[in-house]
Structure formats: C-alpha cells, structure tokens
C-alpha cells in the first residue's frame, strides 16, 4: 500500500495573496525583478516590517502625536521644497499615524485591508511597478476604444482617466523604496489589492470607467494626504496640530474604506465579477463628494494651525503654508487636467461667479422698450458704423441729461448687436445697465463678474481660462476691481484664440454709469477698460452712456483721446430732429391707446379717429422736448384702464400751463394728484398719504427692490394694502402681475422728484431721512424676532460644512428675500438716516445679541466682505461725546472680522468655534457673544489682547520701498522693487489698483493735496 499523502499546510488569505503576487510578479511581470539592493531591505528589522508587525498588535492606549515623514507628492525636488532642517521622521512615528487611521475602520475592514498590505519595501516597490504596468495596459486599450462616458454629471474621456492613474502611480514609483521605508502612504496602502484591481480583465465601458475614475480619485487623495502629512510633521505640538492630524486621519480612513469595497468585489467569483463594476457610479460620486468635504475640513484645520504660535513661528509656518499650497495646486491641476475639457465642470465653476441680477439689457422684469423704428435714425446709424468699423476708437461715450433717452438707445443698440452675431463681424459681448437703488446694479462690486459671465458665452475658449481662475481663487469676486478685471477679463482675453469664421469684434454696452454709487469706482472702471484697447487677440469695444457727471468727465480726461470718442446727446442731435422724433413717438403711442379703448364694447363714446388732434400733440411735444421720459410717462398715465383717456390727457395739459413748473414736475404731479381725486373724506385722505409715504417712500428709498410679498414682510403690512396703493401708479412704477417679482421705478427721476425739497411740504412728499430711520427699525425687528437670526440658520450637519457645499435652495428657503435684505442693508439705513448711535440703543442691543448670527448669515449669502465696510460706517456714526462701550465693541468686531474673514467665508459656522476660541482673552465680542462649543473640550491659550498689527497687506512680489497715505486716509499707496505701485483701501485691506509702467525699482510715492493725483519716482529715471 502506498503511504498516506502528506496533508497540505493551511495558509491564511494574506499568505495566499502574497504568494500569488510574488509568483505572478516575478514570473510574468514585464518589469525586471527587484535588484539585490531592493532585496536586501527585506530583513527582520526593516522599518516596514516593524510597522507591519506592530500593526498586528492593537495598542489601544497609544495617543502620541506622530512626527510625520517626508512627502513623496510630486518629485524629489518638491520634497526638498517642503522639507525643513528641523524635520525628522521615524518608523515609530509613522506607525502611530497609520495605527490611528486603521482604528477608524470597522474590524472587518481593518482585517481585510491588512491582508493586502506588504511588510517590506521591496514588495511595495514591486507592487507599485506592476500596478503601473497594468495601468499602462488599460491606457493602451482605452486609446484603441476612444471611449467617452457621462459619469457623475460630467463627461469623462476614459483614456484621460487612465493617463492620470498612470501619472499618479508614476509619482509613487519615482520616489521608490527610499520613501517606502518612512512614508505611511506607501506602507499604509493596500498595494496588492490596487495591483489586482488594475490587472483585472475589464472590457466593458461602464466597468472600465468606474475602475479608472475610482482609482484616480483614490490615488489623487493619497497624494494630497502625503502633502498634508509632510506639513503636519513640521508643526510643533499644539491643540490645533492635533485637530489637523484628526482631520487627516478621517480623510485617510475614508479612502481605505473605499478601496476595501472594490477589493472585496475582486474576491468574488469571476462570473459574478464580470456582471458588476468594482464601484457603482453612486459609490464614486459619494466618495468624491465626501473627499471634498473632508478635504475642506483638513484645509480649514491647516489654516488654523498657527493660531496659537508666536510671531516668529507664525512667519515660519506661513512660509510652509505657501509651499504646501503650491504643491496642492499642482496636484489639483493634474487631477483636473483633461485635453477635451469637461464642459459641465467649467459651467459649474462659472456658476460660482456672482452677478448683478437684472443688469443685462434683456433681463426678466426690466423695461424692454427700444427706439421707435422711425426715431433716432441718424444717431443709431452713427453708433452702428462705429461698432462695425475695425479701426474706430475702442470706447464710445454717449452722455446726456436725465430722461433724454440714453437707456432706450443703449437697449436698442444691444438688441441690434445681439442680432448681428451670426451675420457679420460684430456681436454683443455683454451688457450692464446700472441703476441706483437696485442692489448690485447700483454698485461696481459685481460689474466685472457679470460682464465675464456674458463674455464666456460669446468668445470661444474664454470659459476654460476663466474657470481656471475661479477654481484657483474662489474669492476673486470679493477682490479689488483692478484684480477682478485683470484675472477675470484682461488675462483670459490675452490667451484666447478666435475662430476664423466667427465675429472679430465684440461690443460691451454699459448704461447709466453715473448711477454707480462710488465715484472712485467710476473712474477705476474707465481707466481699467482703456487697457483693453491694446489687446491683440480680440477686439473688445465699449459703448458707455451716462449723465455728464464730473467723475466720468475726469475719468476720460485721464486716458488718451485716441482711445475714446464722445457725444453729448442734446448737443449732437438738432432740436428739430428731437421734436420730430418725439412727435412720431406720441402719434404712434396715442394711436395704440385709441385703438385699445375703442375695442372695449362696454365703454361709451369711442375716441375720434384723429384724437387727440394735432394741437394737443404739439402741446405735448413742447412739454416734453428734449426729454423722452416725459413723453413716455404721459403716455403711460393716459393709458390707464381705470380712467377715461380724455380726462387723463386734460389733466396733463392743465399742469403744463401752470407757471414755470419744471418738465419733471409737470409730468409727475398729475400722477400724484389723481391718487386722492376720488376721496372726499379728510380722514381717508390722511390715511392714503400716510400709507403712500410708508409704502412708496420705502420703494424709492430701498437699497434693492423688493417684491410685494417681501415688502409686506419687511414693513409688516398686508400685501393687499400694498397692491391697492400701487394700482394707480403704473405710469411711474413697474408693477408685476405676481407677488414675487420686485417692484421698480421706471426712471430714477421719479425717486428724485418725490425726495426733492420742492415736494417736502406737499402731502405726497417723502422725507428720505425719516424713511430710512423707519426702514432701519423694520430691518432690526425682522432680524431679531423669534425664528430670525440664530446660530446655524441652515441646520448644517457639522461646524466645518463649507459654504460651497450648501445648496442655494436651502439658503433661500431659510433666509427669505426680506430677511436677506435686512441683513445686508440695515447699516445703510443707519447711514442714510443720519442716526447718531450710542450705548444701549437699538443698534448696540442688536449687535450684542446677534453680531455672530449676522456674520453667519452674511457668509451664507456670500456677502461677508461687505461687513468690513459696514462696521467702519457704524464706527463713524458713534456719538463722540464720551468713551463708548458701543465704539469699543465695534472696534473689536472689526478685528474679529479681519482676522477670521477668510475661513469663515469658507465655512460659516467657524465664526462660533475657531473665531471665538482663538480671539484674545479681552475680546469684547468673545466675552459678550462667544460661547465655547460643547464639542471643544480644551481651549488654547490665547494672547490677552489684540496685537498692534491691524492687518497685513500682501501682493507685491518684491521689497516695499515706500508707502504714503492720502490726505483723507482713504487710500494707501505702496512702491516696490517689483516695478509697480499699488493702491490699497486701508479699512478693508483690499487692493484697489495696480499701477504699472516703470521699468525699474519704484522708490517713492506721494499724493497731491486733494488726493486726486499720485506721483511716483523710480530708478528708471522717471
């Protein structure tokens, strides 16, 4: 009989995996076997083996802060850049970090992941090389297939995903086993499993896409973690370092769970594996989203890591932060690199650009009236010829009196240009119609982002460059106008290449620049735009209309006349032409009124065919010339369906003969007097006048138009009452047919008339100062009532939730339009109400109770940058008679915002945690408003008071040789060895403008006495 066969020795799954890996790797791998030097690392005392053996023993008591190893993120050069002479790394410190990561996993995941980790550098190195070889095979396969696939809301070029996987693996291979001995990202990744996934036979597009996209995101996350870990290694032991380390561990553990999921699927039978992908699309989308959220938390903790350090250490850590950001930006750039450019991703980036709603010429809710085809013919043809002529000047400035028809001309030209795009060499690039009292339309803060959003839709290739800017600097739209212009418009336009068969000239139409709130911004816009005349890639012209205000005139005087041409509307168009055009307009408008009236079968005597007759038409022409707004308002007033047009016309003509009333008064007084014409009771009239002053006074005084519903909420008046008071005012207000569209004045002159001195003694006169005081109280009441301002307004899941991850619908549902208005503009009503604020008044009480809540709301609204200026306004309004608790509070509040603005802008709820626990011990805001969150068990030791440094102004790339303040302290100029002069706003720290032109160091700067001129002296002898 034969002897009993020897029983095979049982082996663990990990041993079987290792045997499969090493045998297959050395037998069939296209790569050479490890060298003697690599094999010599496999000793019983190798660092990798120490880590592996120690991980098998769970040391639950270990809590030491790890000293983390050198990063292997980009190249050996990059590693050197991040390294510090103080940096050291030991296997035991790496062991602590990796052990803490594995503790975050479930017991099953932890045991499973360990199976696919290697215990020596040689096997790790070989696994990386073989994974790289497998990825290159997938790369070649995808090149042949040319697959593209919609995945997770974006278009994926599968070959490009393979390229990126190869690139990430190549980075690991380049560093090799030198780093594998000390880097937990080498030792702590399941390289055997990653290699098996990439070697798996996959031939179906869904499976291939899932495999490559999932691996790419995981490897990108691993490289980010290496950069963060190296930075962590440089930090001294503090509470903030511990928080940073915890955030890294959470992201690291999340990545390992994701890989464990796919490796488990690989272990199933080949048949079942062939029917499913290693990750579902939902798995990858969720993984990427969670990585982004955890990554933001890591980023916030990295920003906070130097908060408790001394000045010298902070300076050193600040330099390390800059190096870290450079590495992370390079990683992000490679992660996003796609030759075909993901169009949806670009669109998402561009949607991050805030814009001024209603500013475009054809925006919903705006007046869409254009010139009558038979009017303004010669003027319009001159503008059209300028637009088409490739050699004409780059700026056309059309100025004129208010109400003369500039906006209608602008709208007509914009509409004509929009129709030329597919027909000729000229197209509408963008449009912006300023309007005072309409929020962002009355400010320059959203001017360039709005123009940019429109330009990218017209100029091919511009979207990619702008998207890159927004991705790298999400806060670009809060920067100074000069920086917005340079990064969003000027630099991207310098890089575009126009298609041969498309328009070569794009016209930007800007209307009513005089209605921009800040005179300085007006001059800056004109100066910046003049730079576009020198572009060689695309021809961008500007059609600009405005009143002939002094700031605009000064702005044009400071640029070369070769760049712009001017036209004064009332002087350029003959008086007889204006008369003819207004007569044509009135004949056409009254003809439409007559036809509508006569079509109503319920009305009595129809209007005569020649109504109103030549005599009355000529009287109206004489009344209106040269102001088209007068003719337009008359027609709207007469065309009121609640009145007989004959009676309305007679009322207008009666006022036209009263003394020497100005044209605007002759136009608007009939509208106002008709409101009370049917009331005989004095009590009813007084109530009407009171409601008019509250409702209409609010409409003409609001900083931004509100809908009937929002106005009702703000004023605490029923929407029915508001609708009744608005009904007779269609000739002067744009009143929507619904409750949610904002109410607007048809022309600024109506607001100016109601607020004018000549109307103050009339029952319909509106006292602007009193109205603003009333609106302030309404705003504070709305914000302070139950359900108003409070901590965590949007019920976010955790304190580090980034604002960009919060759905805008969630914000709008929680913060109504009236609520957002009150948050943003209550300080403006303090200012315009000319209120002298003092201790224990309404403003002081509000700030003590809700200052942090207000900051949170402003951050959610993406308006935190505005708070700095608003606090400065409040400080200027504090009663200066005696030392003031309110003044001290506002000063401290300014320091809080300046110190914490950037990370509170990223994560709104950080105002309650990071901002408060790192504030000085004597901070009034911390004492009055701050409470340590219950999840913070130990607070850092902070300085007793604020340092003397108010803020740091950064932007020069060379040494600063000289600085100078303007006489009023509103500007600061700096001269640098980088050949530039920069203008700053000292209150906010924002760069206003960069002045270039010198060809050598700039050594001195000085303002003129009135602050209108700045002189600079340079080594270039100029």
JSON list of N, CA and C in Angstrom, two decimals, residues 386 395-399 410 434 508-514 525-526 542-546 552 556 567:
[
{"chain": "A", "resi": 386, "resn": "UNK", "atom": "N", "xyz": [-19.76, 102.91, -36.03]},
{"chain": "A", "resi": 386, "resn": "UNK", "atom": "CA", "xyz": [-18.63, 102.80, -35.10]},
{"chain": "A", "resi": 386, "resn": "UNK", "atom": "C", "xyz": [-18.39, 101.36, -34.68]},
{"chain": "A", "resi": 395, "resn": "UNK", "atom": "N", "xyz": [-13.72, 103.08, -27.34]},
{"chain": "A", "resi": 395, "resn": "UNK", "atom": "CA", "xyz": [-14.78, 103.49, -26.40]},
{"chain": "A", "resi": 395, "resn": "UNK", "atom": "C", "xyz": [-15.62, 104.59, -27.03]},
{"chain": "A", "resi": 396, "resn": "UNK", "atom": "N", "xyz": [-16.94, 104.44, -26.97]},
{"chain": "A", "resi": 396, "resn": "UNK", "atom": "CA", "xyz": [-17.88, 105.45, -27.44]},
{"chain": "A", "resi": 396, "resn": "UNK", "atom": "C", "xyz": [-18.68, 105.90, -26.22]},
{"chain": "A", "resi": 397, "resn": "UNK", "atom": "N", "xyz": [-18.48, 107.16, -25.82]},
{"chain": "A", "resi": 397, "resn": "UNK", "atom": "CA", "xyz": [-19.18, 107.68, -24.63]},
{"chain": "A", "resi": 397, "resn": "UNK", "atom": "C", "xyz": [-20.31, 108.60, -25.08]},
{"chain": "A", "resi": 398, "resn": "UNK", "atom": "N", "xyz": [-21.55, 108.18, -24.80]},
{"chain": "A", "resi": 398, "resn": "UNK", "atom": "CA", "xyz": [-22.74, 108.96, -25.12]},
{"chain": "A", "resi": 398, "resn": "UNK", "atom": "C", "xyz": [-23.28, 109.54, -23.81]},
{"chain": "A", "resi": 399, "resn": "UNK", "atom": "N", "xyz": [-23.21, 110.86, -23.65]},
{"chain": "A", "resi": 399, "resn": "UNK", "atom": "CA", "xyz": [-23.69, 111.50, -22.43]},
{"chain": "A", "resi": 399, "resn": "UNK", "atom": "C", "xyz": [-24.91, 112.36, -22.73]},
{"chain": "A", "resi": 410, "resn": "UNK", "atom": "N", "xyz": [-29.34, 102.66, -25.58]},
{"chain": "A", "resi": 410, "resn": "UNK", "atom": "CA", "xyz": [-28.48, 101.54, -25.20]},
{"chain": "A", "resi": 410, "resn": "UNK", "atom": "C", "xyz": [-29.16, 100.21, -25.45]},
{"chain": "A", "resi": 434, "resn": "UNK", "atom": "N", "xyz": [-26.57, 99.90, -15.21]},
{"chain": "A", "resi": 434, "resn": "UNK", "atom": "CA", "xyz": [-26.55, 100.36, -13.81]},
{"chain": "A", "resi": 434, "resn": "UNK", "atom": "C", "xyz": [-27.90, 100.97, -13.45]},
{"chain": "A", "resi": 508, "resn": "UNK", "atom": "N", "xyz": [-19.35, 95.75, -25.70]},
{"chain": "A", "resi": 508, "resn": "UNK", "atom": "CA", "xyz": [-19.93, 95.71, -24.36]},
{"chain": "A", "resi": 508, "resn": "UNK", "atom": "C", "xyz": [-20.72, 97.01, -24.17]},
{"chain": "A", "resi": 509, "resn": "UNK", "atom": "N", "xyz": [-22.00, 96.88, -23.84]},
{"chain": "A", "resi": 509, "resn": "UNK", "atom": "CA", "xyz": [-22.87, 98.03, -23.66]},
{"chain": "A", "resi": 509, "resn": "UNK", "atom": "C", "xyz": [-23.05, 98.27, -22.16]},
{"chain": "A", "resi": 510, "resn": "UNK", "atom": "N", "xyz": [-22.62, 99.44, -21.70]},
{"chain": "A", "resi": 510, "resn": "UNK", "atom": "CA", "xyz": [-22.76, 99.81, -20.28]},
{"chain": "A", "resi": 510, "resn": "UNK", "atom": "C", "xyz": [-23.60, 101.08, -20.21]},
{"chain": "A", "resi": 511, "resn": "UNK", "atom": "N", "xyz": [-24.73, 100.99, -19.54]},
{"chain": "A", "resi": 511, "resn": "UNK", "atom": "CA", "xyz": [-25.67, 102.11, -19.48]},
{"chain": "A", "resi": 511, "resn": "UNK", "atom": "C", "xyz": [-25.69, 102.71, -18.08]},
{"chain": "A", "resi": 512, "resn": "UNK", "atom": "N", "xyz": [-25.82, 104.03, -18.04]},
{"chain": "A", "resi": 512, "resn": "UNK", "atom": "CA", "xyz": [-26.02, 104.79, -16.78]},
{"chain": "A", "resi": 512, "resn": "UNK", "atom": "C", "xyz": [-24.89, 104.57, -15.78]},
{"chain": "A", "resi": 513, "resn": "UNK", "atom": "N", "xyz": [-23.66, 104.72, -16.24]},
{"chain": "A", "resi": 513, "resn": "UNK", "atom": "CA", "xyz": [-22.52, 104.57, -15.33]},
{"chain": "A", "resi": 513, "resn": "UNK", "atom": "C", "xyz": [-22.59, 105.58, -14.19]},
{"chain": "A", "resi": 514, "resn": "UNK", "atom": "N", "xyz": [-23.25, 106.71, -14.40]},
{"chain": "A", "resi": 514, "resn": "UNK", "atom": "CA", "xyz": [-23.36, 107.72, -13.35]},
{"chain": "A", "resi": 514, "resn": "UNK", "atom": "C", "xyz": [-24.17, 107.23, -12.16]},
{"chain": "A", "resi": 525, "resn": "UNK", "atom": "N", "xyz": [-13.21, 102.04, -13.32]},
{"chain": "A", "resi": 525, "resn": "UNK", "atom": "CA", "xyz": [-13.76, 101.27, -14.43]},
{"chain": "A", "resi": 525, "resn": "UNK", "atom": "C", "xyz": [-13.30, 101.86, -15.76]},
{"chain": "A", "resi": 526, "resn": "UNK", "atom": "N", "xyz": [-13.37, 103.17, -15.90]},
{"chain": "A", "resi": 526, "resn": "UNK", "atom": "CA", "xyz": [-12.96, 103.81, -17.16]},
{"chain": "A", "resi": 526, "resn": "UNK", "atom": "C", "xyz": [-11.47, 103.58, -17.41]},
{"chain": "A", "resi": 542, "resn": "UNK", "atom": "N", "xyz": [-16.34, 99.34, -26.13]},
{"chain": "A", "resi": 542, "resn": "UNK", "atom": "CA", "xyz": [-17.27, 99.71, -25.07]},
{"chain": "A", "resi": 542, "resn": "UNK", "atom": "C", "xyz": [-18.16, 100.85, -25.52]},
{"chain": "A", "resi": 543, "resn": "UNK", "atom": "N", "xyz": [-19.48, 100.63, -25.47]},
{"chain": "A", "resi": 543, "resn": "UNK", "atom": "CA", "xyz": [-20.46, 101.71, -25.64]},
{"chain": "A", "resi": 543, "resn": "UNK", "atom": "C", "xyz": [-20.93, 102.08, -24.24]},
{"chain": "A", "resi": 544, "resn": "UNK", "atom": "N", "xyz": [-20.67, 103.31, -23.84]},
{"chain": "A", "resi": 544, "resn": "UNK", "atom": "CA", "xyz": [-20.96, 103.76, -22.48]},
{"chain": "A", "resi": 544, "resn": "UNK", "atom": "C", "xyz": [-21.89, 104.96, -22.52]},
{"chain": "A", "resi": 545, "resn": "UNK", "atom": "N", "xyz": [-22.97, 104.91, -21.73]},
{"chain": "A", "resi": 545, "resn": "UNK", "atom": "CA", "xyz": [-23.87, 106.06, -21.62]},
{"chain": "A", "resi": 545, "resn": "UNK", "atom": "C", "xyz": [-23.91, 106.52, -20.16]},
{"chain": "A", "resi": 546, "resn": "UNK", "atom": "N", "xyz": [-24.13, 107.82, -19.97]},
{"chain": "A", "resi": 546, "resn": "UNK", "atom": "CA", "xyz": [-24.20, 108.36, -18.61]},
{"chain": "A", "resi": 546, "resn": "UNK", "atom": "C", "xyz": [-24.67, 109.80, -18.68]},
{"chain": "A", "resi": 552, "resn": "UNK", "atom": "N", "xyz": [-17.05, 111.12, -14.21]},
{"chain": "A", "resi": 552, "resn": "UNK", "atom": "CA", "xyz": [-16.89, 110.46, -15.50]},
{"chain": "A", "resi": 552, "resn": "UNK", "atom": "C", "xyz": [-16.07, 111.34, -16.44]},
{"chain": "A", "resi": 556, "resn": "UNK", "atom": "N", "xyz": [-12.36, 110.25, -18.18]},
{"chain": "A", "resi": 556, "resn": "UNK", "atom": "CA", "xyz": [-12.00, 110.27, -19.59]},
{"chain": "A", "resi": 556, "resn": "UNK", "atom": "C", "xyz": [-10.84, 111.24, -19.87]},
{"chain": "A", "resi": 567, "resn": "UNK", "atom": "N", "xyz": [-19.90, 111.92, -27.38]},
{"chain": "A", "resi": 567, "resn": "UNK", "atom": "CA", "xyz": [-21.05, 112.58, -27.99]},
{"chain": "A", "resi": 567, "resn": "UNK", "atom": "C", "xyz": [-21.98, 113.04, -26.88]}
]
